[in-house]
Every structure is written in structure tokens, then in C-alpha cells.
Short mmCIF file of C-alpha atoms and ligand atoms in Angstrom, two decimals:
data_model
loop_
_atom_site.label_atom_id
_atom_site.label_comp_id
_atom_site.label_asym_id
_atom_site.label_seq_id
_atom_site.Cartn_x
_atom_site.Cartn_y
_atom_site.Cartn_z
CA MET U 1 -18.08 69.58 46.95
CA PRO U 2 -14.65 69.84 49.29
CA VAL U 3 -12.78 66.59 50.31
CA PRO U 4 -12.61 65.95 53.92
CA SER U 5 -9.34 67.64 55.27
CA ASP U 6 -7.73 64.29 56.36
CA THR U 7 -8.43 62.45 53.08
CA PRO U 8 -5.26 60.60 52.06
CA LEU U 9 -3.66 61.95 48.39
CA LEU U 10 -2.48 59.00 46.37
CA LEU U 11 0.13 60.34 43.77
CA LEU U 12 0.74 58.30 40.82
CA HIS U 13 3.76 59.60 38.78
CA GLY U 14 4.52 59.82 35.35
CA PHE U 15 6.72 57.97 32.77
CA PRO U 16 9.87 57.45 32.74
CA MET U 17 10.32 59.48 36.15
CA ASP U 18 9.56 58.17 39.43
CA ALA U 19 7.97 59.82 42.64
CA ARG U 20 10.50 62.52 43.17
CA MET U 21 8.27 64.20 39.88
CA TRP U 22 5.89 64.94 42.92
CA ARG U 23 8.17 66.87 45.35
CA TYR U 24 6.91 70.25 45.51
CA THR U 25 3.66 68.68 45.85
CA THR U 26 4.44 66.36 48.75
CA ASP U 27 6.18 69.32 50.53
CA HIS U 28 3.31 71.56 50.38
CA PHE U 29 0.60 68.85 51.39
CA ARG U 30 2.27 66.49 53.71
CA PRO U 31 1.87 68.71 56.46
CA MET U 32 -1.81 68.90 55.91
CA ARG U 33 -2.88 65.24 54.70
CA PRO U 34 -1.26 61.93 54.42
CA VAL U 35 0.35 61.93 51.08
CA ILE U 36 1.56 58.42 49.69
CA ALA U 37 3.67 58.44 46.57
CA PRO U 38 5.10 55.03 45.46
CA ASN U 39 7.74 54.54 42.76
CA VAL U 40 6.41 52.66 39.93
CA ALA U 41 9.14 49.99 40.27
CA ASP U 42 7.77 49.17 43.41
CA LEU U 43 3.87 48.60 41.84
CA VAL U 44 5.13 46.50 38.61
CA GLY U 45 6.13 43.29 40.73
CA ASP U 46 2.67 41.58 39.69
CA GLY U 47 3.21 42.16 35.90
CA PRO U 48 3.30 44.72 33.51
CA SER U 49 -0.44 45.82 33.54
CA MET U 50 -1.80 48.87 34.63
CA ALA U 51 -4.41 46.74 36.62
CA ALA U 52 -1.80 45.06 38.25
CA MET U 53 -0.31 48.18 38.89
CA ALA U 54 -3.41 49.96 40.39
CA HIS U 55 -3.72 46.89 42.51
CA ALA U 56 -0.40 47.24 44.11
CA ALA U 57 -1.43 51.26 44.27
CA LEU U 58 -4.41 50.22 46.60
CA GLU U 59 -2.14 48.08 48.57
CA ALA U 60 0.39 50.93 49.17
CA LEU U 61 -2.67 52.95 50.34
CA GLU U 62 -3.87 50.11 52.79
CA ARG U 63 -0.62 49.81 54.12
CA ALA U 64 -0.54 53.79 55.13
CA ALA U 65 -4.20 54.28 55.64
CA PRO U 66 -6.05 51.06 55.93
CA GLY U 67 -9.76 51.17 54.96
CA GLU U 68 -9.98 54.84 53.83
CA PRO U 69 -10.57 56.24 50.38
CA ALA U 70 -8.09 58.34 48.88
CA VAL U 71 -7.69 61.24 46.56
CA VAL U 72 -6.31 59.42 43.21
CA ILE U 73 -3.74 61.95 41.53
CA GLY U 74 -2.36 60.76 38.40
CA LEU U 75 -0.05 62.30 36.05
CA SER U 76 -0.02 60.75 32.21
CA MET U 77 1.04 57.20 32.99
CA GLY U 78 -0.12 57.55 36.61
CA GLY U 79 -3.26 58.77 34.82
CA TYR U 80 -3.47 55.26 33.27
CA ILE U 81 -3.25 53.69 36.48
CA ALA U 82 -5.49 55.82 38.15
CA ALA U 83 -8.21 55.27 35.34
CA GLU U 84 -7.70 51.27 36.22
CA PHE U 85 -8.01 52.55 40.00
CA VAL U 86 -11.35 53.98 39.39
CA ARG U 87 -12.75 50.94 37.33
CA SER U 88 -11.68 48.37 39.88
CA HIS U 89 -11.54 50.20 43.38
CA PRO U 90 -14.31 53.03 43.02
CA ASP U 91 -14.97 52.32 46.59
CA ARG U 92 -11.86 53.57 47.85
CA LEU U 93 -12.01 56.87 45.85
CA ALA U 94 -13.00 60.05 47.29
CA GLY U 95 -11.96 62.19 44.38
CA LEU U 96 -9.95 61.84 41.21
CA VAL U 97 -7.17 64.52 39.54
CA MET U 98 -6.05 63.30 36.23
CA CYS U 99 -3.03 65.28 35.05
CA ASP U 100 -1.81 65.81 31.34
CA THR U 101 -3.20 62.11 30.51
CA ARG U 102 -5.75 60.03 28.94
CA ALA U 103 -8.43 57.38 29.68
CA GLY U 104 -8.54 55.62 26.12
CA ALA U 105 -6.52 52.51 24.82
CA GLU U 106 -3.40 53.09 22.83
CA SER U 107 -3.85 53.56 19.11
CA ALA U 108 -2.57 50.98 16.69
CA GLU U 109 0.18 53.54 15.71
CA GLY U 110 0.67 54.28 19.36
CA ARG U 111 1.06 50.33 20.15
CA ALA U 112 3.66 50.27 17.49
CA GLY U 113 5.58 53.57 18.39
CA ARG U 114 5.65 51.70 22.35
CA ASP U 115 7.13 48.69 20.46
CA THR U 116 10.01 50.76 18.82
CA MET U 117 10.69 52.07 22.12
CA ILE U 118 11.09 48.97 23.99
CA ASP U 119 13.14 47.83 21.41
CA ALA U 120 15.73 51.28 21.78
CA VAL U 121 15.56 50.96 25.70
CA ARG U 122 16.87 47.18 25.12
CA ARG U 123 19.47 48.45 22.68
CA TYR U 124 20.50 51.94 23.91
CA GLY U 125 19.42 52.34 27.63
CA VAL U 126 16.57 54.03 29.10
CA THR U 127 17.98 57.68 28.21
CA HIS U 128 18.64 57.03 24.45
CA GLY U 129 15.66 54.96 24.35
CA THR U 130 13.09 57.41 25.91
CA ALA U 131 14.57 60.54 24.47
CA PRO U 132 12.31 60.94 22.04
CA LEU U 133 9.85 61.56 24.37
CA VAL U 134 11.76 63.18 27.03
CA GLU U 135 12.52 65.90 24.80
CA ARG U 136 8.85 66.70 24.22
CA MET U 137 8.16 66.59 28.04
CA LEU U 138 8.85 70.10 29.45
CA HIS U 139 8.06 73.49 28.08
CA ASP U 140 11.13 75.72 27.23
CA PRO U 141 12.73 74.51 30.85
CA PRO U 142 15.17 76.12 32.67
CA ARG U 143 18.39 74.23 32.39
CA ALA U 144 18.66 73.22 35.98
CA LEU U 145 15.13 71.71 35.83
CA MET U 146 16.06 69.72 32.57
CA SER U 147 19.00 68.50 34.19
CA GLU U 148 17.16 67.37 37.09
CA VAL U 149 14.77 65.30 35.23
CA GLU U 150 17.70 63.71 32.84
CA ALA U 151 19.31 62.79 35.80
CA MET U 152 15.75 60.93 36.94
CA VAL U 153 15.18 59.34 34.06
CA GLU U 154 18.92 58.19 33.67
CA GLN U 155 18.44 56.40 37.14
CA GLN U 156 15.37 54.40 36.17
CA ASP U 157 15.89 50.36 36.05
CA PRO U 158 15.56 49.44 31.89
CA GLU U 159 13.42 46.17 33.10
CA VAL U 160 10.92 48.76 35.16
CA VAL U 161 10.89 50.95 31.96
CA ILE U 162 10.24 48.08 29.54
CA ALA U 163 7.21 46.58 31.79
CA CYS U 164 5.78 50.48 31.78
CA ILE U 165 6.05 50.77 28.28
CA GLU U 166 4.04 47.08 27.72
CA ALA U 167 1.51 48.12 30.10
CA MET U 168 1.18 51.65 28.38
CA ARG U 169 0.96 49.85 25.19
CA ASP U 170 -1.42 47.28 26.48
CA ARG U 171 -3.92 49.41 28.39
CA ARG U 172 -7.27 49.12 28.46
CA ASP U 173 -10.06 51.93 27.71
CA ASN U 174 -11.50 53.22 30.69
CA MET U 175 -13.64 55.93 29.43
CA ALA U 176 -16.99 54.05 30.76
CA ALA U 177 -15.38 54.10 34.15
CA ILE U 178 -14.91 57.73 34.15
CA ARG U 179 -18.08 58.42 32.66
CA SER U 180 -19.42 56.52 35.96
CA LEU U 181 -17.40 58.33 38.21
CA THR U 182 -19.80 60.12 40.96
CA ALA U 183 -16.85 61.43 43.06
CA PRO U 184 -15.25 65.07 42.81
CA PHE U 185 -12.97 64.83 39.34
CA VAL U 186 -10.88 67.67 37.72
CA VAL U 187 -8.53 67.47 34.62
CA ILE U 188 -5.58 69.77 35.61
CA ALA U 189 -3.08 70.11 32.30
CA GLY U 190 -0.08 72.24 31.34
CA GLU U 191 -0.94 75.01 29.14
CA TYR U 192 1.58 74.04 26.58
CA ASP U 193 1.38 70.31 26.86
CA GLU U 194 2.62 68.42 23.31
CA LEU U 195 2.05 64.94 24.41
CA ALA U 196 -1.59 65.42 25.92
CA PRO U 197 -3.10 68.45 24.06
CA ARG U 198 -5.96 70.64 25.49
CA LEU U 199 -8.73 69.35 23.20
CA VAL U 200 -8.03 65.94 24.52
CA GLU U 201 -7.80 67.23 28.06
CA GLU U 202 -11.02 69.29 28.01
CA ALA U 203 -12.68 65.84 26.40
CA LEU U 204 -11.52 63.94 29.38
CA ALA U 205 -12.74 66.59 31.78
CA HIS U 206 -16.32 66.23 30.08
CA LEU U 207 -16.70 62.79 30.41
CA THR U 208 -18.74 63.57 33.44
CA PRO U 209 -21.38 66.28 33.93
CA HIS U 210 -19.50 67.57 36.96
CA GLY U 211 -15.66 67.14 35.67
CA ARG U 212 -13.59 70.36 35.68
CA TYR U 213 -10.83 71.28 33.43
CA VAL U 214 -7.86 73.83 34.95
CA GLU U 215 -5.04 74.89 32.69
CA ILE U 216 -1.63 75.46 34.34
CA PRO U 217 0.22 78.32 32.80
CA ARG U 218 3.88 78.22 31.63
CA SER U 219 4.10 74.55 31.55
CA GLY U 220 4.33 71.40 29.31
CA HIS U 221 3.56 67.82 30.50
CA VAL U 222 4.64 68.12 34.05
CA PRO U 223 3.05 70.72 35.92
CA PRO U 224 4.12 69.99 39.26
CA LEU U 225 7.50 70.51 38.21
CA GLU U 226 7.16 73.35 36.14
CA ASN U 227 4.86 75.64 37.80
CA PRO U 228 4.64 73.65 41.23
CA GLU U 229 2.76 77.04 42.74
CA ALA U 230 -0.14 77.23 40.36
CA PHE U 231 -0.27 73.35 40.34
CA ASN U 232 -0.60 73.25 44.00
CA ALA U 233 -3.02 76.05 44.23
CA ALA U 234 -5.52 74.29 41.58
CA LEU U 235 -4.97 71.24 43.66
CA GLU U 236 -5.98 73.07 46.86
CA GLU U 237 -8.94 74.24 45.10
CA PHE U 238 -10.26 71.35 44.41
CA LEU U 239 -9.57 69.60 47.77
CA VAL U 240 -11.49 72.78 49.43
CA PRO U 241 -13.17 74.82 46.64
CA SER U 242 -13.74 78.73 47.72
CA SER U 243 -17.55 79.02 47.72
C1 MLT K 301 4.11 59.69 30.77
O1 MLT K 301 4.82 61.10 30.96
O2 MLT K 301 3.91 59.23 31.70
C2 MLT K 301 4.20 59.60 29.56
O3 MLT K 301 3.96 60.84 28.21
C3 MLT K 301 3.00 58.64 29.06
C4 MLT K 301 2.87 58.14 27.61
O4 MLT K 301 3.91 57.85 27.04
O5 MLT K 301 1.79 57.78 27.27
#
């Protein structure tokens, strides 16, 4: 089912980055559709929870396109926000794209890891505190891309980063919300994503009978930056499927 051609795209980025992560996606789609790509720093004001961030994302959509539904596209942490959006604002959803992410709550082991990372960010700053994650994000990256991501991470506000880690640690299980989804749905994932492996991504796609799974070659956890051509093509095919 194609998504109407003027439907806005709401892009929710991954951690510990910002909306620059979507630069090739926005460059490609902005001439065709409204694209709203908030920074999480502007979404955490109401408190560190995915539900509050989803509500703030809805407000950003409302400012740009009052009353309109959007295709919500969330990468990793952005997918956790998108899953809350599905749960709380299904009437504003024209389609859902989950990238390299999950819909379940954090495991006990994962929660402990989040606490360790919060402590490390407090003690040593964002770059050192998040290094164990950032080092595993990209698959065999060219030096220029790695430097770009490292610079983006370094520029993040430690308080915002800590709020995001708390929200990821405490996120709810939203699998039931995804199961009840009737809007078009696709999972797009990097072939070599170590942080959200293929089996997890396929299971996410199959939570609904109509969910599709698309793999992006030559990419790790961040396909919109690692293989933007293939990522944009997958998104285009979802928005306007060829017959
Ligand atoms: C992200 O890319 O947003 C993070 O890997 C999410 C997470 O740590 O769960």
C-alpha cells in the first residue's frame, strides 16, 4: 500500500548522536515531502522517558504539519521512541519504519549496563563513557565517517545523554502495540549490525503479518550514514512500492 506522496516523514535518530545522522535522508526526501527531524535534546525537556519523548515528537510534528499523520522512522533509540508513538498516538501514524532497533523492554543485564554507562558518562564525559557502544556501531567505516560520528558524539550534552540512557534503561515493552499495528510497516537493518542482530530484526518485522524485513548491505548499526543510497532506496520502495 503506497503512502500518500505528501505525507510528512518524522525521523527519530539514534544514540548518542543527533539529527545530523539523517543528513543524507533529509537531503534526499526534503524536495519531495515535509521532513521533520528533531534532535532528542529538544525532546527530553518533559523528563527522561520514551513516552515523554514520543509526546514531544508529536508536538514537533504538530508544529510542522498540524493534524497530519506521518511516516515515523526511528533508528535504534529513535525506534524506542517510535514504538511509544505507535502505542500512544496511533491515529497520527501513516506508516512505521523501525531501523536497527527493538520493541521490548530492557533486560536485567541491559539495565545494569545502562547504570554503568551513566556512571562512566558522569565521571569521564560523553566520548569515553559511550565508547564501548560507539566502537561497535559502524561496520568497517572509512576514517572520514568514523571521525564525523566521533565529532557528533563529542558534541552531545552530557545531561541529555544521561537522560537518554535513563529512558532507554526504563523503556516499556511495546511489542503489543506493534502487533496491533495496521499501518504499513517495515524493518530496515544493516547487514552487519552487532547491536541489533538479524534474528532480532526479523522477529520485530514478523510481529505483524504485513511487516517486511529489508537488509542494507555493507552497513552496521547506522545504515542512513553507512550506505545512504541503499537506505534511501529501501525507504522509497516502502513509500511508493513498485508493482
Ligand atoms: C542507539 O543506536 O540508539 C543505541 O544503540 C540504542 C541502545 O543502546 O539501545
